[in-house]
Amino acid sequence: MDKIKIVGGNRLQGSVILSGSKNAALPILVSSLLTAEECTYERVPNLQDIEFILRVLGELGAEIDGELDDGTVKVKCEEIDQVEAPYDLVRKMRASVLVLGPLLARFGEAKVSLPGGCAIGARPINFHLEGLKALGAQIELQEGYVIAKCKRLKGNRVTFPFPSVGATEHLMMAASLAQGETVLENCAREPEIVNLGETLNKMGVKLEGAGEETIRIQGRDSLNGGRFRIMADRIEAGTYLTAGFITQGKVKVEGLEPIHLEAVLKVFEKAGARISRGKESIELEAQGLARGTPITTEPFPGFPTDMQAQFMALMCVAQGESEITETIFENRFMHVSELTRLGADVSTKGNVAVVRGVHTLNGAPLMATDLRASASLIVAGLVAKGETVVSRVYHLDRGYERLEEKLSALGANIERLKETT
Ligand code: EPU
């Protein structure tokens, strides 16, 4: 397995062109199952998770054309010859579970493995299943599989117990082919939901309210294909800005609407950075060391859980103390023990971590545990004295496109050590 080696200490400076958003691209690619027509997607990031969802679609019978290298992919789901996503596919990437609703809505049946837990939490899909039931699906759980059937899904009112990103996306897609109107309440409001809403509207659905608490969807009998664009990755943006801040540098990210990252930008400002917001760019200029600043993760528009680990790395070398509260996932502090190996002073109690800033981190061999935890170790490695080697880099490859190339261009001393055996 590849490793990433960083020699810390370089101040980062320059600009990064952002890739397409992983978490927007995943449901949007799945939405191609809703139509027999060809869908062309632009700014698709070249990531393991994206290759994987395309493989899932391919196994169901989709025709896939185009190279991830140039960001444009065509998907045509005209001849879907099976409606089953087996355990081996779903356990590797839980977003595959999103094929359930579109398959059910279009073909009247689907069989999809339950994903199981993952490194950051139990992550059940009960809100997804309850929502599909409200649209008339008959759902049974058998030997680890969800078996869903329906004649035709019927629009209904669904109130989510919590604004789940995945459940909101899943129901938006299923309701697009349901008969009549569906009203989704207490929806997630993340920008990725807006990007999916735009896509579904272009496919012929009448969908209002994506990005708000209530989404109204008038289902259609059939949908059309078309050309769709994936939004820029706001978490990738936040990660590079954090890298700029921790190295006391000046980093600009390009291609993103600053409003998508506003909660993080406000916290950066509180912590002492100067932020310039352009139309589709953000520049961060450090004004010395960061100041200890508390955060609590929340659904959008609050501080994103997907930035918590990277922000913690920044706080490890900040002046003073900061309290970091994780409210979205029950086990998302896996990076703490690895940061501690670099000399960080972090203690956790339940879902709260207290970080006391230290003068210096010292490089060490580290083990990545999940995507954002890995990103936090990279960010910390950029200021740690000497050499930090992060192993299990496949976690990073799931969600960051050409990470070492982009950081090198900003001035980091970073390289990928290829597995030779
Ligand atoms: N939840 C339930 N039941 C459900 C659905 C969710 O209890 O049916 C709980 C989860 O266990 C969790 C909370 O609700 O505690 C929020 O989960 P949500 O459904 O919003 O998360 P998700 O859709 O599974 C997406 C992103 C995650 C990101 C979260 C929160 C994708 C593919 N994944 O996950 O991204 O952390 O929203 O913003 O969009 C990442 O990119 O590293 C990542 C983990």
Short mmCIF file of C-alpha atoms and ligand atoms in Angstrom, two decimals:
data_model
loop_
_atom_site.label_atom_id
_atom_site.label_comp_id
_atom_site.label_asym_id
_atom_site.label_seq_id
_atom_site.Cartn_x
_atom_site.Cartn_y
_atom_site.Cartn_z
CA MET A 1 0.00 0.00 0.00
CA ASP A 2 1.26 3.46 -0.88
CA LYS A 3 2.41 5.89 1.79
CA ILE A 4 2.78 9.65 1.82
CA LYS A 5 5.92 11.25 3.17
CA ILE A 6 5.98 14.87 4.26
CA VAL A 7 8.85 16.91 5.56
CA GLY A 8 7.17 19.65 7.54
CA GLY A 9 8.08 23.30 7.85
CA ASN A 10 7.42 24.84 4.45
CA ARG A 11 5.12 27.85 4.27
CA LEU A 12 2.42 27.23 1.65
CA GLN A 13 1.66 29.87 -0.90
CA GLY A 14 -0.27 29.88 -4.16
CA SER A 15 -3.58 28.79 -5.54
CA VAL A 16 -5.40 25.51 -6.06
CA ILE A 17 -8.02 24.74 -8.70
CA LEU A 18 -10.63 22.69 -6.90
CA SER A 19 -11.88 19.34 -8.13
CA GLY A 20 -15.52 18.37 -8.43
CA SER A 21 -17.21 17.42 -5.18
CA LYS A 22 -17.11 13.74 -4.26
CA ASN A 23 -20.25 13.96 -2.17
CA ALA A 24 -22.19 15.79 -4.89
CA ALA A 25 -20.96 13.51 -7.67
CA LEU A 26 -21.92 10.27 -5.93
CA PRO A 27 -25.73 10.83 -5.75
CA ILE A 28 -25.75 12.71 -9.06
CA LEU A 29 -24.12 9.77 -10.86
CA VAL A 30 -26.66 7.47 -9.20
CA SER A 31 -29.52 9.67 -10.49
CA SER A 32 -28.65 8.45 -14.02
CA LEU A 33 -30.57 5.28 -13.04
CA LEU A 34 -33.77 7.32 -13.21
CA THR A 35 -33.67 7.62 -17.01
CA ALA A 36 -33.01 5.48 -20.09
CA GLU A 37 -31.41 8.49 -21.80
CA GLU A 38 -27.73 9.37 -21.76
CA CYS A 39 -26.43 11.66 -19.01
CA THR A 40 -23.15 13.52 -19.43
CA TYR A 41 -21.43 14.77 -16.30
CA GLU A 42 -18.74 17.43 -16.14
CA ARG A 43 -16.15 18.08 -13.44
CA VAL A 44 -16.37 14.52 -12.13
CA PRO A 45 -13.42 14.06 -9.77
CA ASN A 46 -10.98 11.24 -10.43
CA LEU A 47 -11.31 9.42 -7.11
CA GLN A 48 -11.57 5.87 -5.84
CA ASP A 49 -15.13 6.42 -4.60
CA ILE A 50 -16.21 7.70 -8.01
CA GLU A 51 -14.59 4.78 -9.84
CA PHE A 52 -16.39 2.60 -7.42
CA ILE A 53 -19.89 4.03 -7.93
CA LEU A 54 -19.36 3.79 -11.70
CA ARG A 55 -18.47 0.15 -11.20
CA VAL A 56 -21.70 -0.38 -9.26
CA LEU A 57 -23.70 1.27 -12.07
CA GLY A 58 -21.79 -0.80 -14.64
CA GLU A 59 -22.65 -4.02 -12.80
CA LEU A 60 -26.32 -3.08 -12.93
CA GLY A 61 -26.03 -2.77 -16.71
CA ALA A 62 -25.24 0.93 -17.28
CA GLU A 63 -23.10 1.88 -20.27
CA ILE A 64 -20.26 4.11 -19.12
CA ASP A 65 -18.09 6.14 -21.40
CA GLY A 66 -15.35 8.69 -20.87
CA GLU A 67 -12.23 9.05 -18.79
CA LEU A 68 -12.18 10.23 -15.22
CA ASP A 69 -8.85 11.87 -16.06
CA ASP A 70 -10.53 14.59 -18.08
CA GLY A 71 -13.53 14.89 -15.77
CA THR A 72 -16.29 14.12 -18.27
CA VAL A 73 -18.24 10.90 -17.93
CA LYS A 74 -21.28 9.64 -19.84
CA VAL A 75 -23.70 7.20 -18.25
CA LYS A 76 -26.61 5.55 -20.02
CA CYS A 77 -28.92 3.34 -18.01
CA GLU A 78 -31.08 2.14 -20.90
CA GLU A 79 -30.63 -1.54 -20.36
CA ILE A 80 -30.51 -2.24 -16.68
CA ASP A 81 -30.39 -5.99 -16.45
CA GLN A 82 -30.32 -6.48 -12.74
CA VAL A 83 -31.70 -4.65 -9.73
CA GLU A 84 -29.41 -6.10 -7.09
CA ALA A 85 -26.41 -4.47 -5.41
CA PRO A 86 -24.56 -7.21 -3.50
CA TYR A 87 -22.81 -6.96 -0.13
CA ASP A 88 -19.37 -7.00 -1.68
CA LEU A 89 -20.09 -3.73 -3.47
CA VAL A 90 -22.09 -1.92 -0.79
CA ARG A 91 -19.79 -2.74 2.13
CA LYS A 92 -16.88 -1.05 0.31
CA MET A 93 -18.75 2.19 -0.15
CA ARG A 94 -21.93 2.97 1.68
CA ALA A 95 -23.14 5.56 -0.82
CA SER A 96 -23.91 2.58 -3.13
CA VAL A 97 -27.04 2.09 -1.04
CA LEU A 98 -28.50 5.11 -2.87
CA VAL A 99 -29.20 2.90 -5.91
CA LEU A 100 -32.09 1.33 -3.98
CA GLY A 101 -34.61 4.17 -4.39
CA PRO A 102 -33.96 4.92 -8.09
CA LEU A 103 -34.07 1.20 -9.04
CA LEU A 104 -37.28 0.75 -7.07
CA ALA A 105 -38.89 3.86 -8.53
CA ARG A 106 -38.06 2.93 -12.11
CA PHE A 107 -38.36 -0.87 -12.12
CA GLY A 108 -40.64 -1.60 -9.14
CA GLU A 109 -38.08 -3.74 -7.33
CA ALA A 110 -34.59 -3.64 -5.89
CA LYS A 111 -32.38 -5.71 -3.64
CA VAL A 112 -29.52 -3.92 -1.94
CA SER A 113 -27.24 -5.08 0.83
CA LEU A 114 -27.36 -3.21 4.14
CA PRO A 115 -24.05 -1.33 4.35
CA GLY A 116 -23.09 -2.11 7.94
CA GLY A 117 -21.18 0.28 10.21
CA CYS A 118 -17.99 2.11 9.34
CA ALA A 119 -14.98 3.68 11.04
CA ILE A 120 -16.81 6.88 12.02
CA GLY A 121 -20.08 5.46 13.34
CA ALA A 122 -22.93 2.96 13.03
CA ARG A 123 -24.57 4.94 10.24
CA PRO A 124 -27.92 3.15 9.93
CA ILE A 125 -30.21 3.77 6.92
CA ASN A 126 -33.54 3.66 8.80
CA PHE A 127 -34.54 7.18 7.64
CA HIS A 128 -34.00 6.12 4.01
CA LEU A 129 -36.15 3.01 4.46
CA GLU A 130 -38.92 4.74 6.41
CA GLY A 131 -39.08 7.41 3.69
CA LEU A 132 -39.35 4.85 0.90
CA LYS A 133 -42.09 3.05 2.86
CA ALA A 134 -44.03 6.31 3.10
CA LEU A 135 -43.95 6.44 -0.72
CA GLY A 136 -45.57 2.99 -0.80
CA ALA A 137 -42.58 0.64 -0.95
CA GLN A 138 -42.88 -2.75 0.70
CA ILE A 139 -39.62 -3.35 2.44
CA GLU A 140 -38.29 -6.54 3.95
CA LEU A 141 -34.93 -7.23 5.51
CA GLN A 142 -33.57 -10.68 4.69
CA GLU A 143 -30.12 -12.05 5.37
CA GLY A 144 -28.52 -8.62 5.44
CA TYR A 145 -30.35 -7.39 2.34
CA VAL A 146 -33.08 -4.82 1.86
CA ILE A 147 -35.65 -6.20 -0.53
CA ALA A 148 -37.97 -3.49 -1.79
CA LYS A 149 -40.98 -3.75 -4.07
CA CYS A 150 -43.74 -1.47 -5.25
CA LYS A 151 -46.25 -1.10 -8.08
CA ARG A 152 -45.56 2.60 -8.53
CA LEU A 153 -44.27 4.86 -5.81
CA LYS A 154 -46.83 7.45 -4.71
CA GLY A 155 -46.04 10.94 -3.53
CA ASN A 156 -46.48 11.55 0.21
CA ARG A 157 -45.27 13.72 3.07
CA VAL A 158 -42.05 12.54 4.73
CA THR A 159 -40.60 14.21 7.81
CA PHE A 160 -37.02 13.17 8.54
CA PRO A 161 -36.20 12.73 12.27
CA PHE A 162 -32.80 14.36 11.53
CA PRO A 163 -31.64 16.28 8.44
CA SER A 164 -29.70 13.35 6.96
CA VAL A 165 -27.80 14.16 3.77
CA GLY A 166 -28.08 10.66 2.31
CA ALA A 167 -31.76 10.15 3.23
CA THR A 168 -32.70 13.53 1.73
CA GLU A 169 -30.87 12.70 -1.51
CA HIS A 170 -32.32 9.20 -1.65
CA LEU A 171 -35.90 10.40 -1.26
CA MET A 172 -35.43 13.26 -3.73
CA MET A 173 -34.43 10.70 -6.36
CA ALA A 174 -37.14 8.17 -5.55
CA ALA A 175 -39.87 10.85 -5.47
CA SER A 176 -38.81 12.07 -8.92
CA LEU A 177 -40.49 9.05 -10.53
CA ALA A 178 -43.35 8.77 -8.00
CA GLN A 179 -46.91 9.57 -8.89
CA GLY A 180 -47.96 13.02 -7.64
CA GLU A 181 -46.38 15.34 -5.13
CA THR A 182 -43.91 14.44 -2.39
CA VAL A 183 -43.14 16.89 0.39
CA LEU A 184 -39.92 16.23 2.29
CA GLU A 185 -39.59 17.99 5.64
CA ASN A 186 -36.62 18.61 7.92
CA CYS A 187 -34.33 18.05 4.94
CA ALA A 188 -30.57 18.39 4.93
CA ARG A 189 -29.60 21.75 3.37
CA GLU A 190 -26.05 21.00 2.22
CA PRO A 191 -24.92 22.54 -1.11
CA GLU A 192 -24.60 18.99 -2.52
CA ILE A 193 -28.39 18.67 -2.09
CA VAL A 194 -28.83 21.82 -4.17
CA ASN A 195 -26.56 20.41 -6.87
CA LEU A 196 -28.66 17.20 -6.97
CA GLY A 197 -31.86 19.27 -7.07
CA GLU A 198 -30.57 21.23 -10.09
CA THR A 199 -29.73 17.95 -11.81
CA LEU A 200 -33.18 16.45 -11.19
CA ASN A 201 -34.87 19.63 -12.40
CA LYS A 202 -32.86 19.46 -15.61
CA MET A 203 -33.98 15.86 -16.00
CA GLY A 204 -37.57 17.07 -16.07
CA VAL A 205 -38.67 16.82 -12.44
CA LYS A 206 -40.37 19.83 -10.87
CA LEU A 207 -38.45 20.14 -7.63
CA GLU A 208 -38.53 23.19 -5.36
CA GLY A 209 -36.77 23.99 -2.12
CA ALA A 210 -33.45 22.11 -2.43
CA GLY A 211 -31.22 23.82 0.13
CA GLU A 212 -34.21 24.58 2.37
CA GLU A 213 -35.93 22.61 5.11
CA THR A 214 -38.88 21.64 2.91
CA ILE A 215 -38.49 20.19 -0.58
CA ARG A 216 -41.50 19.72 -2.88
CA ILE A 217 -41.22 17.28 -5.76
CA GLN A 218 -43.74 16.67 -8.53
CA GLY A 219 -42.88 13.20 -9.80
CA ARG A 220 -42.87 12.36 -13.51
CA ASP A 221 -43.63 9.19 -15.48
CA SER A 222 -40.23 9.32 -17.10
CA LEU A 223 -37.19 11.59 -17.09
CA ASN A 224 -34.72 12.82 -19.67
CA GLY A 225 -30.94 12.78 -19.77
CA GLY A 226 -28.77 15.80 -20.48
CA ARG A 227 -25.55 17.52 -19.50
CA PHE A 228 -24.88 18.24 -15.85
CA ARG A 229 -22.05 19.86 -13.89
CA ILE A 230 -20.76 18.79 -10.51
CA MET A 231 -20.12 21.60 -7.98
CA ALA A 232 -16.60 22.16 -6.61
CA ASP A 233 -15.56 20.27 -3.49
CA ARG A 234 -16.05 22.52 -0.47
CA ILE A 235 -14.30 20.07 1.87
CA GLU A 236 -11.28 19.89 -0.41
CA ALA A 237 -11.31 23.71 -0.36
CA GLY A 238 -11.46 23.82 3.43
CA THR A 239 -8.63 21.29 3.69
CA TYR A 240 -6.23 23.36 1.52
CA LEU A 241 -7.16 26.56 3.37
CA THR A 242 -6.38 24.81 6.66
CA ALA A 243 -3.05 23.70 5.18
CA GLY A 244 -2.33 27.34 4.29
CA PHE A 245 -3.28 28.52 7.78
CA ILE A 246 -1.28 25.92 9.71
CA THR A 247 1.89 26.72 7.73
CA GLN A 248 1.25 30.45 8.26
CA GLY A 249 0.97 30.87 4.53
CA LYS A 250 -1.34 32.38 1.95
CA VAL A 251 -3.52 30.01 -0.07
CA LYS A 252 -6.27 30.65 -2.58
CA VAL A 253 -8.82 28.04 -3.67
CA GLU A 254 -10.62 28.55 -6.96
CA GLY A 255 -13.92 27.34 -8.36
CA LEU A 256 -16.13 27.43 -5.25
CA GLU A 257 -18.85 29.80 -4.08
CA PRO A 258 -17.57 31.07 -0.70
CA ILE A 259 -21.07 30.76 0.82
CA HIS A 260 -20.64 26.97 0.67
CA LEU A 261 -17.87 27.23 3.25
CA GLU A 262 -19.06 30.26 5.23
CA ALA A 263 -19.22 28.55 8.65
CA VAL A 264 -15.61 27.43 8.28
CA LEU A 265 -14.46 30.83 6.99
CA LYS A 266 -16.02 32.56 10.03
CA VAL A 267 -14.14 30.21 12.34
CA PHE A 268 -10.88 30.83 10.44
CA GLU A 269 -11.44 34.57 10.92
CA LYS A 270 -12.08 34.10 14.65
CA ALA A 271 -8.87 32.09 14.81
CA GLY A 272 -7.01 35.07 13.32
CA ALA A 273 -6.74 34.49 9.55
CA ARG A 274 -7.56 37.12 6.96
CA ILE A 275 -10.10 35.82 4.45
CA SER A 276 -10.90 37.38 1.06
CA ARG A 277 -14.07 36.12 -0.58
CA GLY A 278 -14.19 36.36 -4.38
CA LYS A 279 -17.09 35.40 -6.63
CA GLU A 280 -15.81 31.88 -7.04
CA SER A 281 -12.67 31.86 -4.95
CA ILE A 282 -11.47 32.20 -1.38
CA GLU A 283 -8.07 33.36 -0.19
CA LEU A 284 -6.74 32.78 3.29
CA GLU A 285 -3.76 34.68 4.63
CA ALA A 286 -2.45 33.70 8.04
CA GLN A 287 -1.58 36.55 10.39
CA GLY A 288 0.74 34.53 12.60
CA LEU A 289 -0.26 31.54 14.69
CA ALA A 290 -3.91 30.54 14.88
CA ARG A 291 -5.74 31.29 18.13
CA GLY A 292 -7.54 28.46 19.97
CA THR A 293 -11.17 28.60 18.78
CA PRO A 294 -14.05 26.31 19.75
CA ILE A 295 -16.20 24.57 17.16
CA THR A 296 -19.28 22.36 17.19
CA THR A 297 -20.10 20.32 14.11
CA GLU A 298 -23.66 20.71 12.83
CA PRO A 299 -25.70 20.07 9.70
CA PHE A 300 -25.27 22.78 7.03
CA PRO A 301 -25.11 25.76 7.38
CA GLY A 302 -23.19 24.88 10.56
CA PHE A 303 -19.56 23.78 10.77
CA PRO A 304 -19.22 20.57 8.69
CA THR A 305 -18.23 17.34 10.39
CA ASP A 306 -16.09 16.64 7.31
CA MET A 307 -13.79 19.56 8.35
CA GLN A 308 -13.57 18.68 12.05
CA ALA A 309 -10.44 16.52 11.86
CA GLN A 310 -8.47 18.98 9.71
CA PHE A 311 -9.47 21.87 12.00
CA MET A 312 -8.32 19.88 15.01
CA ALA A 313 -4.88 19.55 13.42
CA LEU A 314 -4.76 23.35 13.15
CA MET A 315 -5.78 23.74 16.79
CA CYS A 316 -2.98 21.38 17.87
CA VAL A 317 -0.45 24.17 17.16
CA ALA A 318 -2.72 27.13 17.98
CA GLN A 319 -2.19 29.57 20.82
CA GLY A 320 -4.35 28.48 23.74
CA GLU A 321 -7.05 25.92 24.16
CA SER A 322 -9.98 24.92 22.00
CA GLU A 323 -12.97 22.68 22.54
CA ILE A 324 -14.14 20.61 19.60
CA THR A 325 -17.60 19.06 19.81
CA GLU A 326 -18.67 16.43 17.27
CA THR A 327 -22.45 16.09 17.06
CA ILE A 328 -22.97 14.25 13.75
CA PHE A 329 -21.04 10.98 14.11
CA GLU A 330 -20.45 9.13 17.37
CA ASN A 331 -16.92 7.91 16.60
CA ARG A 332 -15.20 10.63 14.65
CA PHE A 333 -12.13 11.23 16.80
CA MET A 334 -9.98 8.44 15.37
CA HIS A 335 -7.33 10.98 14.36
CA VAL A 336 -6.76 12.04 18.00
CA SER A 337 -4.47 9.16 18.93
CA GLU A 338 -2.42 9.66 15.75
CA LEU A 339 -2.12 13.44 16.30
CA THR A 340 -0.95 12.65 19.82
CA ARG A 341 1.90 10.62 18.29
CA LEU A 342 3.13 13.87 16.74
CA GLY A 343 3.17 15.47 20.19
CA ALA A 344 -0.28 17.07 20.17
CA ASP A 345 -2.04 17.59 23.50
CA VAL A 346 -5.63 16.44 23.02
CA SER A 347 -7.97 14.78 25.49
CA THR A 348 -11.43 13.49 24.70
CA LYS A 349 -14.52 12.86 26.78
CA GLY A 350 -17.49 11.52 24.86
CA ASN A 351 -18.06 13.73 21.87
CA VAL A 352 -15.87 16.60 23.12
CA ALA A 353 -12.16 16.97 22.49
CA VAL A 354 -10.08 19.54 24.34
CA VAL A 355 -7.02 20.61 22.39
CA ARG A 356 -4.23 22.54 24.10
CA GLY A 357 -1.99 24.14 21.52
CA VAL A 358 1.69 23.12 21.65
CA HIS A 359 4.75 24.91 20.26
CA THR A 360 5.98 22.10 18.07
CA LEU A 361 4.80 18.86 16.55
CA ASN A 362 7.43 16.27 15.68
CA GLY A 363 7.19 14.04 12.61
CA ALA A 364 6.35 10.35 13.10
CA PRO A 365 4.98 7.38 11.18
CA LEU A 366 1.19 7.54 11.25
CA MET A 367 -1.72 5.37 10.24
CA ALA A 368 -4.74 6.80 8.44
CA THR A 369 -8.11 5.46 9.60
CA ASP A 370 -10.71 7.19 7.44
CA LEU A 371 -10.79 9.85 4.78
CA ARG A 372 -10.95 13.07 6.81
CA ALA A 373 -8.78 11.68 9.62
CA SER A 374 -6.12 11.05 6.96
CA ALA A 375 -6.45 14.61 5.71
CA SER A 376 -5.91 15.90 9.25
CA LEU A 377 -2.68 13.87 9.55
CA ILE A 378 -1.42 15.35 6.29
CA VAL A 379 -2.26 18.87 7.50
CA ALA A 380 -0.44 18.24 10.80
CA GLY A 381 2.53 16.70 8.95
CA LEU A 382 2.98 19.97 7.05
CA VAL A 383 4.13 21.72 10.25
CA ALA A 384 5.61 18.79 12.14
CA LYS A 385 9.40 18.96 12.46
CA GLY A 386 11.14 16.37 10.32
CA GLU A 387 9.50 13.51 8.51
CA THR A 388 5.94 12.27 8.79
CA VAL A 389 4.94 9.16 6.87
CA VAL A 390 1.22 8.47 6.58
CA SER A 391 0.35 4.91 5.63
CA ARG A 392 -2.97 3.46 4.35
CA VAL A 393 -3.19 6.22 1.81
CA TYR A 394 -6.11 4.52 0.05
CA HIS A 395 -8.38 6.40 2.45
CA LEU A 396 -7.09 9.69 1.01
CA ASP A 397 -7.41 8.44 -2.55
CA ARG A 398 -11.13 7.94 -1.96
CA GLY A 399 -11.70 11.65 -1.59
CA TYR A 400 -8.76 13.89 -2.59
CA GLU A 401 -7.78 14.17 -6.24
CA ARG A 402 -4.00 14.51 -6.83
CA LEU A 403 -3.44 15.63 -3.24
CA GLU A 404 0.35 15.43 -3.22
CA GLU A 405 0.57 17.22 -6.59
CA LYS A 406 -1.65 20.08 -5.38
CA LEU A 407 0.22 20.45 -2.09
CA SER A 408 3.62 20.32 -3.84
CA ALA A 409 2.51 23.12 -6.14
CA LEU A 410 1.81 25.19 -3.01
CA GLY A 411 5.36 24.55 -1.82
CA ALA A 412 4.95 21.52 0.45
CA ASN A 413 7.69 18.92 0.66
CA ILE A 414 5.49 15.90 0.06
CA GLU A 415 5.81 12.72 -1.97
CA ARG A 416 4.02 9.43 -2.51
CA LEU A 417 6.05 6.37 -1.69
CA LYS A 418 4.84 3.69 -4.05
CA GLU A 419 4.32 0.19 -2.75
CA THR A 420 7.05 -1.87 -4.36
CA THR A 421 6.32 -5.40 -3.12
N1 EPU B 1 -28.48 8.64 10.32
C1 EPU B 1 -29.37 7.76 10.89
N2 EPU B 1 -30.25 7.10 10.07
C2 EPU B 1 -30.26 7.28 8.71
C3 EPU B 1 -29.36 8.20 8.15
C4 EPU B 1 -28.47 8.87 8.98
O1 EPU B 1 -29.39 7.57 12.11
O2 EPU B 1 -31.08 6.65 8.04
C5 EPU B 1 -27.52 9.37 11.18
C6 EPU B 1 -26.06 8.96 10.87
O3 EPU B 1 -25.71 7.76 11.55
C7 EPU B 1 -25.29 10.16 11.33
C8 EPU B 1 -26.25 11.33 11.01
O4 EPU B 1 -27.54 10.75 10.88
O5 EPU B 1 -25.09 10.09 12.71
C9 EPU B 1 -25.91 12.10 9.74
O6 EPU B 1 -25.76 11.22 8.66
P1 EPU B 1 -26.06 11.62 7.15
O7 EPU B 1 -27.10 10.70 6.63
O8 EPU B 1 -26.30 13.09 7.05
O9 EPU B 1 -24.66 11.28 6.48
P2 EPU B 1 -24.41 10.49 5.13
O10 EPU B 1 -25.38 10.86 4.11
O11 EPU B 1 -24.23 9.04 5.45
C10 EPU B 1 -22.87 12.32 4.08
C11 EPU B 1 -21.47 12.38 3.53
C12 EPU B 1 -20.47 12.28 4.68
C13 EPU B 1 -20.74 13.44 5.64
C14 EPU B 1 -22.20 13.40 6.13
C15 EPU B 1 -22.58 14.56 7.02
C16 EPU B 1 -21.69 11.43 1.34
C17 EPU B 1 -21.40 10.31 0.41
N3 EPU B 1 -21.26 11.30 2.59
O12 EPU B 1 -22.98 11.05 4.72
O13 EPU B 1 -19.19 12.43 4.09
O14 EPU B 1 -19.88 13.35 6.74
O15 EPU B 1 -23.09 13.40 4.98
O16 EPU B 1 -22.37 15.76 6.38
O17 EPU B 1 -22.28 12.44 0.94
C18 EPU B 1 -16.86 12.17 3.94
O18 EPU B 1 -16.92 12.72 2.81
O19 EPU B 1 -15.77 11.95 4.51
C19 EPU B 1 -18.10 11.77 4.59
C20 EPU B 1 -18.13 10.89 5.60
#
